[in-house]
Coordinates of C-alpha atoms and ligand atoms in Angstrom, one line a residue:
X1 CA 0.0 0.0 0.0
X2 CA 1.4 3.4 -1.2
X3 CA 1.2 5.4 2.4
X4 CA 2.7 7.7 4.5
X5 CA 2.8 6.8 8.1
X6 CA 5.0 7.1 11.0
X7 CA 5.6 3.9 12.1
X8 CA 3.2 0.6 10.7
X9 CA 4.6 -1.4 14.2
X10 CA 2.4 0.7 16.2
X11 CA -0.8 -1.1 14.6
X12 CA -1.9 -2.8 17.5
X13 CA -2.7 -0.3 19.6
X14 CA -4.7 1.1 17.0
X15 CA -6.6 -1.9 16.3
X16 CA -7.4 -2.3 20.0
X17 CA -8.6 1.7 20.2
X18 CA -10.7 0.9 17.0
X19 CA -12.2 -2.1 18.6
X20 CA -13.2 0.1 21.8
X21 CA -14.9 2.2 19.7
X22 CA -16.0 0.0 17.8
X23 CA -17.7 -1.6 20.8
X24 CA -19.5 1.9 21.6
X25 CA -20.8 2.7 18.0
X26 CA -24.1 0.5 17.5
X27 CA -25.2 3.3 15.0
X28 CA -22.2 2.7 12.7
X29 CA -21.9 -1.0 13.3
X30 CA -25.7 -1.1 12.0
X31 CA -24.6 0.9 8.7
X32 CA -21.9 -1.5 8.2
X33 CA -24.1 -4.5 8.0
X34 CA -26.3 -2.4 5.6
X35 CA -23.6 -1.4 3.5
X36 CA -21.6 -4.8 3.3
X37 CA -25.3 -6.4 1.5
X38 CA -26.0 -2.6 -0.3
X39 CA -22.4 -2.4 -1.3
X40 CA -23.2 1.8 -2.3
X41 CA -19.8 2.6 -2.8
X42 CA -19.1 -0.4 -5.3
X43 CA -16.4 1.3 -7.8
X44 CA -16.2 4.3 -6.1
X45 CA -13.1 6.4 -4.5
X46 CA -13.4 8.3 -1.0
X47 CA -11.1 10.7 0.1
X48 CA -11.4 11.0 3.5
X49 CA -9.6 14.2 5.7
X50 CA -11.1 13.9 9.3
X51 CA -9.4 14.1 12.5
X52 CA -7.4 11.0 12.4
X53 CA -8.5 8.8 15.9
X54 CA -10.0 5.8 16.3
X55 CA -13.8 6.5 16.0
X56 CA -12.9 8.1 12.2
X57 CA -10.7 4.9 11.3
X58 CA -14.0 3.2 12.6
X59 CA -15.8 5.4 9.9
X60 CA -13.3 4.7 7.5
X61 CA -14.0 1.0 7.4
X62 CA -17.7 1.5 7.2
X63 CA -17.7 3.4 4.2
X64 CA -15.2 0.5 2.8
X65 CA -17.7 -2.2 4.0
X66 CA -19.9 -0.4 1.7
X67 CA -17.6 -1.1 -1.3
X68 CA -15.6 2.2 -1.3
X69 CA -11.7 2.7 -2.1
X70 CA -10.6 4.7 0.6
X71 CA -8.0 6.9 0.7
X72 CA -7.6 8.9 4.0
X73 CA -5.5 11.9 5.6
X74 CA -6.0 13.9 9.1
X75 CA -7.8 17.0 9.3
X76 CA -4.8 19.0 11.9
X77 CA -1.4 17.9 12.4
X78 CA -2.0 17.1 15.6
X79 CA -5.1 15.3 15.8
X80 CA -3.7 12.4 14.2
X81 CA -2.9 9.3 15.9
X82 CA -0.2 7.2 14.2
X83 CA -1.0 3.9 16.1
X84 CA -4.6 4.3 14.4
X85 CA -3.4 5.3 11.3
X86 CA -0.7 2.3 11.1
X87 CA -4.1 -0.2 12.2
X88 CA -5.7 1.1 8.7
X89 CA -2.7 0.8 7.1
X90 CA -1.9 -2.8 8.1
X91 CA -6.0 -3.8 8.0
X92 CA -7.5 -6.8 9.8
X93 CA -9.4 -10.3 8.9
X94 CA -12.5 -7.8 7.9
X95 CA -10.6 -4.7 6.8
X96 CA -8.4 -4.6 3.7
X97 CA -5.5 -2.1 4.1
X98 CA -6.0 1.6 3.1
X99 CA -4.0 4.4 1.5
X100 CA -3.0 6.8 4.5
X101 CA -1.4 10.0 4.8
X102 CA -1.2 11.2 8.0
X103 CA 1.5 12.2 10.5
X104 CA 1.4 13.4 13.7
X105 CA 3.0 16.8 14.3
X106 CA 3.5 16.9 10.9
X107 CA 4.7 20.6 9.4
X108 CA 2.2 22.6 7.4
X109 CA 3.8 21.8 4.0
X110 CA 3.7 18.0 4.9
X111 CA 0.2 18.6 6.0
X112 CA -0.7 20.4 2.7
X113 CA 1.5 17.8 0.6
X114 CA -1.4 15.2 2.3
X115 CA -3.9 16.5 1.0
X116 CA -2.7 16.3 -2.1
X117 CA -1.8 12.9 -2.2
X118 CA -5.1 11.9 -1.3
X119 CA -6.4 14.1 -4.1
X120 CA -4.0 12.5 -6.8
X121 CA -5.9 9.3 -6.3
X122 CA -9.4 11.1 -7.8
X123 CA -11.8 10.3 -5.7
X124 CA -15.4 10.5 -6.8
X125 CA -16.8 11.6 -3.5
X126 CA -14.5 13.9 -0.5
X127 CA -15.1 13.6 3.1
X128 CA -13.9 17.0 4.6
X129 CA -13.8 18.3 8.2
X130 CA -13.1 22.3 7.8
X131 CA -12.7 22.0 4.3
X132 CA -8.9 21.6 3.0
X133 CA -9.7 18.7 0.5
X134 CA -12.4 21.0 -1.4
X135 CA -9.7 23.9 -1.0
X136 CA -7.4 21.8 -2.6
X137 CA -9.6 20.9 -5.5
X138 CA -10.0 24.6 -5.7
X139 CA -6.0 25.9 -5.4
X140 CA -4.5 23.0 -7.1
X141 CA -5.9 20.2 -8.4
X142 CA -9.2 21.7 -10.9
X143 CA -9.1 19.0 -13.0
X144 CA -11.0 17.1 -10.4
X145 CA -13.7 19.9 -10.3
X146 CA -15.4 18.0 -13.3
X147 CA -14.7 14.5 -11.9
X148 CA -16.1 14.5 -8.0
X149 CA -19.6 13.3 -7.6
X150 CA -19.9 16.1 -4.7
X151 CA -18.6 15.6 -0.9
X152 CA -19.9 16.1 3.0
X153 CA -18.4 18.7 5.1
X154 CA -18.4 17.8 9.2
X155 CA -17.8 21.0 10.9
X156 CA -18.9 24.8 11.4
X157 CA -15.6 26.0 10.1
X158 CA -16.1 24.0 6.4
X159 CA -19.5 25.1 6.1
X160 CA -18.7 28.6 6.6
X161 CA -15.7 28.3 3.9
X162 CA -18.4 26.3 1.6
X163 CA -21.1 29.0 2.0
X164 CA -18.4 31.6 0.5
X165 CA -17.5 29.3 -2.5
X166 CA -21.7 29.0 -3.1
X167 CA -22.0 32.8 -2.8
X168 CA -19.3 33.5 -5.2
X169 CA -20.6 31.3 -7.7
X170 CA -17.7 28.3 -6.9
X171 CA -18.7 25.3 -5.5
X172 CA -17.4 23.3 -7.6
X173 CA -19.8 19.9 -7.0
X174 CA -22.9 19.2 -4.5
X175 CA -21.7 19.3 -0.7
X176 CA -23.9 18.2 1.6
X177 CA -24.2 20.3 5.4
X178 CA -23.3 17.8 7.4
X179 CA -22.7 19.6 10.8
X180 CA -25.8 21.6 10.4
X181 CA -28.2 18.3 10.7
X182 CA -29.8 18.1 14.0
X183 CA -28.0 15.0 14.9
X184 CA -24.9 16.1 14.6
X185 CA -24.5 20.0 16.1
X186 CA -27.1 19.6 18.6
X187 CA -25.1 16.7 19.8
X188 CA -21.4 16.7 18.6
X189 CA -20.9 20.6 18.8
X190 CA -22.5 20.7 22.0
X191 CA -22.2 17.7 24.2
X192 CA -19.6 16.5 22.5
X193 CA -17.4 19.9 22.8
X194 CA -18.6 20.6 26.1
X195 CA -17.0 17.1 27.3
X196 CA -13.9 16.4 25.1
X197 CA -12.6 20.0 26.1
X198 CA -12.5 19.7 29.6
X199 CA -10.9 15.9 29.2
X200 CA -8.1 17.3 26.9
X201 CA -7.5 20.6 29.6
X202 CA -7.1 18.2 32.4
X203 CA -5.0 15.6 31.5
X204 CA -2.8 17.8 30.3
X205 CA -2.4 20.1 32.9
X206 CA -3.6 17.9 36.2
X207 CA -5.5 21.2 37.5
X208 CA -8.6 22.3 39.0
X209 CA -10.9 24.0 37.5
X210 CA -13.5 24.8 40.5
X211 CA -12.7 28.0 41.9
X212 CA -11.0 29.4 38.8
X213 CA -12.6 32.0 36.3
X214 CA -13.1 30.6 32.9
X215 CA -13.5 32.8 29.8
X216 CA -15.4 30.9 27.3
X217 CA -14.9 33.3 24.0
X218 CA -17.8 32.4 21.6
X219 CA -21.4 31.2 22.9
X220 CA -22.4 29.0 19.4
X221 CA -23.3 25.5 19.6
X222 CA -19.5 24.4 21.0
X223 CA -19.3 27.4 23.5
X224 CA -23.0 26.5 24.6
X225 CA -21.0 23.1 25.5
X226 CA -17.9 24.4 26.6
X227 CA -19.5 27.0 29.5
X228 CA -22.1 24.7 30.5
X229 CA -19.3 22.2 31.2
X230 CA -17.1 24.8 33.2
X231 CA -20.0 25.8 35.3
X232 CA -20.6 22.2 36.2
X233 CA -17.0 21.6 37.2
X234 CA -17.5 24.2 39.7
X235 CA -15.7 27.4 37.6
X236 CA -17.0 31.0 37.3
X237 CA -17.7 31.2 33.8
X238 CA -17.2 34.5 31.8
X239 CA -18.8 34.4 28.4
X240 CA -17.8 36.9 25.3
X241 CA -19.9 36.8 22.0
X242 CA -20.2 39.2 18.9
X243 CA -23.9 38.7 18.6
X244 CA -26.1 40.3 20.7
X245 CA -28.6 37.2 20.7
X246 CA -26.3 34.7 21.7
X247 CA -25.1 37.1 24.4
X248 CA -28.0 37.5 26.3
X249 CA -28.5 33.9 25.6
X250 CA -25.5 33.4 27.9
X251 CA -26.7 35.8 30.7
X252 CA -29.9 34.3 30.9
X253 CA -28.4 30.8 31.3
X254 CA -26.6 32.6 34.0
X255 CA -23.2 33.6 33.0
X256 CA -21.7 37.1 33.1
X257 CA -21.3 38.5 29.6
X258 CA -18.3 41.3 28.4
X259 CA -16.2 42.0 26.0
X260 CA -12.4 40.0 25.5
X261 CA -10.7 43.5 26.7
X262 CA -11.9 42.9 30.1
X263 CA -12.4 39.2 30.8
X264 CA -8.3 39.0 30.4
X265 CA -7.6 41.0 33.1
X266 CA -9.8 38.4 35.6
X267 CA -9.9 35.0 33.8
X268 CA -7.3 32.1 35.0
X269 CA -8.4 29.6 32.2
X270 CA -9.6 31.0 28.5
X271 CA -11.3 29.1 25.9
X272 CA -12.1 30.3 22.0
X273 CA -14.3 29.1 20.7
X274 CA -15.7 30.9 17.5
X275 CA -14.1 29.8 14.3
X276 CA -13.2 33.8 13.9
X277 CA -9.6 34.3 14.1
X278 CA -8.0 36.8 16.3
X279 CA -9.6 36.7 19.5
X280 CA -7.0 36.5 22.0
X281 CA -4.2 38.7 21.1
X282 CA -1.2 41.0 22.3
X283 CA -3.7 43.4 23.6
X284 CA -5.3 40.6 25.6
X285 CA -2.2 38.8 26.8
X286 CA -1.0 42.6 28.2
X287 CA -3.9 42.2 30.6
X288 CA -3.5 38.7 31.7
X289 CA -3.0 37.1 35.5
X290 CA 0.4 35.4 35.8
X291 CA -0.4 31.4 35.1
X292 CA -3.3 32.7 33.1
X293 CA -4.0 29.3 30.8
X294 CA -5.0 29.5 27.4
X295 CA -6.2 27.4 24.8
X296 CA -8.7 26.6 21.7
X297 CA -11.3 24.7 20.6
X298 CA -12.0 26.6 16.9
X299 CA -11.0 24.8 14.1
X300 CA -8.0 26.3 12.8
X301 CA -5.3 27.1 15.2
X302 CA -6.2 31.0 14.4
X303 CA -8.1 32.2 17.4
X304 CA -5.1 32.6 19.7
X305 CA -2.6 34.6 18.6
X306 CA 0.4 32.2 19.4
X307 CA 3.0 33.6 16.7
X308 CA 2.8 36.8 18.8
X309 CA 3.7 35.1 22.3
X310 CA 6.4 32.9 20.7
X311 CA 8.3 36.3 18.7
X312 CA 7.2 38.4 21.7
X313 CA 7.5 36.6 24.9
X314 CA 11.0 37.4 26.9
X315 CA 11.5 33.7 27.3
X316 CA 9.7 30.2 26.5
X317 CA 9.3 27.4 28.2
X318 CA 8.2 23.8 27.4
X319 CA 6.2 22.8 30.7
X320 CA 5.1 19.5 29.7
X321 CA 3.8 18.0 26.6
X322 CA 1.2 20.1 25.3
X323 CA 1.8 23.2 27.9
X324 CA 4.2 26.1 26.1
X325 CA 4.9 28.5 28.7
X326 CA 5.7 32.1 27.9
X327 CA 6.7 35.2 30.3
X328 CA 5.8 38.5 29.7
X329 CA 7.6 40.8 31.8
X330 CA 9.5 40.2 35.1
X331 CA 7.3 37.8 36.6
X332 CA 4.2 37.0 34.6
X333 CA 3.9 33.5 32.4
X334 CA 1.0 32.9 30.6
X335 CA 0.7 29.0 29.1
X336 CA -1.1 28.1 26.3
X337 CA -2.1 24.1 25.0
X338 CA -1.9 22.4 22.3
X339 CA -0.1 25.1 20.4
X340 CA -3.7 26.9 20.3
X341 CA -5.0 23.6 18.3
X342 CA -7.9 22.0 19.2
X343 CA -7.6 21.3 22.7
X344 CA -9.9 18.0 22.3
X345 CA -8.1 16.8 20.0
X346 CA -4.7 17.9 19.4
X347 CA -4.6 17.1 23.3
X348 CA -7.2 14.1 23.7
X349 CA -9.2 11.6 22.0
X350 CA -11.8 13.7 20.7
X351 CA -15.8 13.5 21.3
X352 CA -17.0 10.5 22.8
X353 CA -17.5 7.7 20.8
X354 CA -21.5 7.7 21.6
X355 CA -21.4 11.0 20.3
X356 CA -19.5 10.3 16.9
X357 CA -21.5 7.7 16.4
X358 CA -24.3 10.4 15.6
X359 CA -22.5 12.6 13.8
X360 CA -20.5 9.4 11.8
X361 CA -23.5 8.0 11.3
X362 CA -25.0 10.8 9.4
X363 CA -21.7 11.4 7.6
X364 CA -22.2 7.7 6.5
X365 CA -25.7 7.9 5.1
X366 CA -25.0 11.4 3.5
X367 CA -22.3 10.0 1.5
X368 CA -24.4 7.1 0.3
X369 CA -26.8 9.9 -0.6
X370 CA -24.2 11.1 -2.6
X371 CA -22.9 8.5 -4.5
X372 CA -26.8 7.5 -5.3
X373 CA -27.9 11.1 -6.0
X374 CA -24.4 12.8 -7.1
X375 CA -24.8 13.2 -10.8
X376 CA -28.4 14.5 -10.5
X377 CA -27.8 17.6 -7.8
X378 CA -26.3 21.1 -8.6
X379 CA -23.2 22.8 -7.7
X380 CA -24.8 23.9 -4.0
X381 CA -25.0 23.2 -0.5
X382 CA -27.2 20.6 0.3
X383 CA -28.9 20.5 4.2
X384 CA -29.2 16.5 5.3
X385 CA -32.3 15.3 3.8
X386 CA -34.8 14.9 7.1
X387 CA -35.4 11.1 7.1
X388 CA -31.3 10.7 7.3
X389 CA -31.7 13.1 10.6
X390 CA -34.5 11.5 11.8
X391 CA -33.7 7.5 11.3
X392 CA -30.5 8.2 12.7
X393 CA -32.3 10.0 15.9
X394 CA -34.6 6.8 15.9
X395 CA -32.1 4.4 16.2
X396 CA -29.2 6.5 18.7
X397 CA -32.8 6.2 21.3
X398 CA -33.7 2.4 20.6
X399 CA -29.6 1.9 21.3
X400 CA -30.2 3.7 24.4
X401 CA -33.4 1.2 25.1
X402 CA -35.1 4.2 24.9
X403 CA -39.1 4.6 23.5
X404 CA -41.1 7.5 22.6
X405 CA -44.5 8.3 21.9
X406 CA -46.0 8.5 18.2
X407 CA -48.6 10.7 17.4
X408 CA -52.3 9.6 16.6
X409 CA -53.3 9.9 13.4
X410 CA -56.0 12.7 14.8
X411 CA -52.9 14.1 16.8
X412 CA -51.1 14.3 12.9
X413 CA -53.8 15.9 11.2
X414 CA -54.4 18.7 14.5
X415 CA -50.6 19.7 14.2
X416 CA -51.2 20.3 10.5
X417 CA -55.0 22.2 10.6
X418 CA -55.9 25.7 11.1
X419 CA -58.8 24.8 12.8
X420 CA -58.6 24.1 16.4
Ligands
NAD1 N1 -13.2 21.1 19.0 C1 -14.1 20.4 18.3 O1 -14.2 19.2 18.5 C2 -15.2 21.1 17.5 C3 -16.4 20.4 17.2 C4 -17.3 21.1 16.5 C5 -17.0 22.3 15.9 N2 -15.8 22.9 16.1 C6 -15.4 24.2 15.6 O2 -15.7 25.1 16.7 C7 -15.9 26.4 16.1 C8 -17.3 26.9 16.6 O3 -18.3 26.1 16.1 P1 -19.8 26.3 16.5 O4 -20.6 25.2 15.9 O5 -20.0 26.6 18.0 O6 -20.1 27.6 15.7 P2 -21.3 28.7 15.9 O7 -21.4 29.4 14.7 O8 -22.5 28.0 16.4 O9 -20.8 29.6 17.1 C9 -19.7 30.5 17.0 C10 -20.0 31.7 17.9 O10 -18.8 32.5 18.0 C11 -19.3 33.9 18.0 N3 -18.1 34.7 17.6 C12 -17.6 34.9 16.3 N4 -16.6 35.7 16.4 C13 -16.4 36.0 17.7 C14 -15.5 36.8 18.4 N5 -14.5 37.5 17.8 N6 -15.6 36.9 19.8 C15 -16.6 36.3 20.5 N7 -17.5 35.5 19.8 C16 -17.4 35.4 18.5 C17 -20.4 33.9 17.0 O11 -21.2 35.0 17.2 C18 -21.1 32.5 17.3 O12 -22.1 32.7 18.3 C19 -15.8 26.2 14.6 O13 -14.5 26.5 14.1 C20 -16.1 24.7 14.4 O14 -15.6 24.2 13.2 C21 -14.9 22.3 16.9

């Protein structure tokens, strides 16, 4: 198999993280025995570029139950684990082996040159998370403009970079909105977030966080997560937001609301996350409490501005793994994890694996959509057809042993009448 991996000896650890996982997905197991008799993908080519643990290398062999050549990267430098990307690599008795391209802590060229490689393969169909294999398509490879049957995007970050190629008349091939189902944001963004955050935080710095004041910068679906999280850990949670909505959102689910300027000065632990870049920066850090902690849970590594600490700071310090510490002035060291990558990830496992198994599971049904309906949708932006959304909410409750009422057929027709 034509890869690039760190070290293919490391597969059995991988293979035993993809079996736990594996063990905790009864969504995607269920799609796997559907696609092994469906065989959708039969003939087909997926490039895959999601944050490379074990619950997306558990995707990854769905999608090749169902027939597909896959061909897979990471979505972040460090996201990727090379133990799980060696298990693909070497396959099992079920899974052949795969095309991967994925190192961890990997530069940004060797990161870029990954994408690529999974794009000289042509794939019919992409699966994206924050939108560097369609960028790709876009910058450097255009022949496959014509070629792809259309993709799904898995986060807030790729939608928002897929809207803009819409508007400006770009999109290249159908993309289906696969954070924006129900199923997946309601779920992954904010559950999921809220959870995998505060894992990643602690076991890489082994500190409280009851007692300490913790900005959460951005109060979307993740940051909805994120401060709900802190407050339940026992922190006092600061919340700063651009939109006025969201921000009394926040106060009335009881957190204090103001802008970045002035949470610095009083928060010990700071967390972005917006997807906008810039929004801690020199004019923060000047403000900030010695042992101030910072760190992100945005998509790209842009929110915290960590280039300005490391040409700035008077000296740096490597703490531990993951924890960069920087002083300011005389006596005042701010730290920031995971380099100001995703904290979750670059510094943990990700969302739980009852939680990807939602959003997976949608991403697994939207790209048989695809490959049945690719060649008959435009050049747009497709939401998740409803019945995907709601047959994967119907079967994430009868895994939990959990019923629900249906509606009469006079309780159907009231909810649909004028009359009363
Ligand atoms: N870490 C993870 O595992 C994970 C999971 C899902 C999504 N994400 C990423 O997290 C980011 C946020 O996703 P979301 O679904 O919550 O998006 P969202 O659009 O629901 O929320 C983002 C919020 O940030 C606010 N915001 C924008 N600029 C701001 C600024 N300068 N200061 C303060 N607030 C600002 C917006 O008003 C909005 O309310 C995206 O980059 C997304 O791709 C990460």
């Amino acid at each position: 198999m034509d890869s690039v991996i760190r070290d293919i000896s490391l597969f059995p650890s991988g293979e035993n993280k993809i079996e736990w996982v594996r063990r905790n997905m009864p969504l995607l197991n269920g799609i796997l025995a559907d696609f092994e008799r469906e065989k959708p993908f039969a003939g087909l080519t997926i490039g895959l570029s999601v944050h490379l643990e074990a619950k997306t290398a558990y995707l990854c062999r769905v999608l090749q139950s169902g027939g597909a050549n896959m061909i897979v990267t990471g979505s972040n430098p460090l996201s990727t684990q090379d133990d799980v990307a060696a298990a693909l690599v070497h396959g099992n008795w079920e899974s052949t082996p795969m095309h991967v391209y994925a190192l961890h802590g990997c530069t940004a060229e060797e990161y870029e040159q990954n994408i690529d490689r999974v794009l000289s393969h042509t794939p019919d169909i992409l699966i994206d998370d924050g939108g560097d294999l369609v960028s790709g398509v876009m910058d450097r490879f255009p022949a496959l403009k014509a070629h792809i049957l259309g993709g799904c995007e898995e986060t807030t970050t790729g939608v928002i970079r897929l809207k803009a190629m819409e508007k400006a008349g770009v999109l290249p091939f159908p993309m289906m909105d696969v954070n924006d189902a129900d199923c997946k944001h309601l779920f992954d963004n904010r559950y999921g977030t809220g959870q995998s955050v505060f894992d990643g935080i602690d076991r890489t710095t082994n500190l409280i966080v009851a007692g300490k004041t913790c900005v959460v910068a951005g109060y979307g679906w993740c940051g909805k997560g994120v401060a709900m999280r802190a407050k339940g850990l026992g922190a006092h949670v600061i919340v700063t937001e651009v939109d006025p909505v969201k921000a009394i959102e926040a106060i009335m689910d009881g957190f204090a609301v103001m802008p970045m300027q002035q949470a610095a000065g009083v928060g010990d632990l700071f967390i972005t996350v917006t997807g906008d870049r810039d929004v801690i920066t020199a004019e923060h850090f000047t403000h900030m409490k010695n042992g101030a902690i910072l760190c992100n849970a945005g998509h790209f590594d842009v929110e915290v501005d960590v280039k300005w600490l490391r040409e700035h700071a008077r000296e740096r310090r490597d703490m531990k793994p993951n924890i960069e510490g920087f002083r300011l002035d005389e006596d005042r060291w701010v730290y920031v994890l995971a380099e100001g990558r995703l904290v979750n990830l670059a510094s943990g496992d990700g969302h739980p694996a009852e939680i990807m198994d939602m959003s997976f599971a949608i991403q697994a049904l939207s790209a048989r959509f695809i490959a049945q309906q690719g060649r008959t949708l435009e050049k747009r932006l497709y939401a998740v057809p409803r019945d995907i959304d709601e047959q994967v909410a119907r079967q994430k409750l009868a895994a939990m042993g959990v019923k629900v009422d249906t509606l009469t057929p006079e309780q159907a027709e009231y909810l649909q009448s004028w009359r009363v």
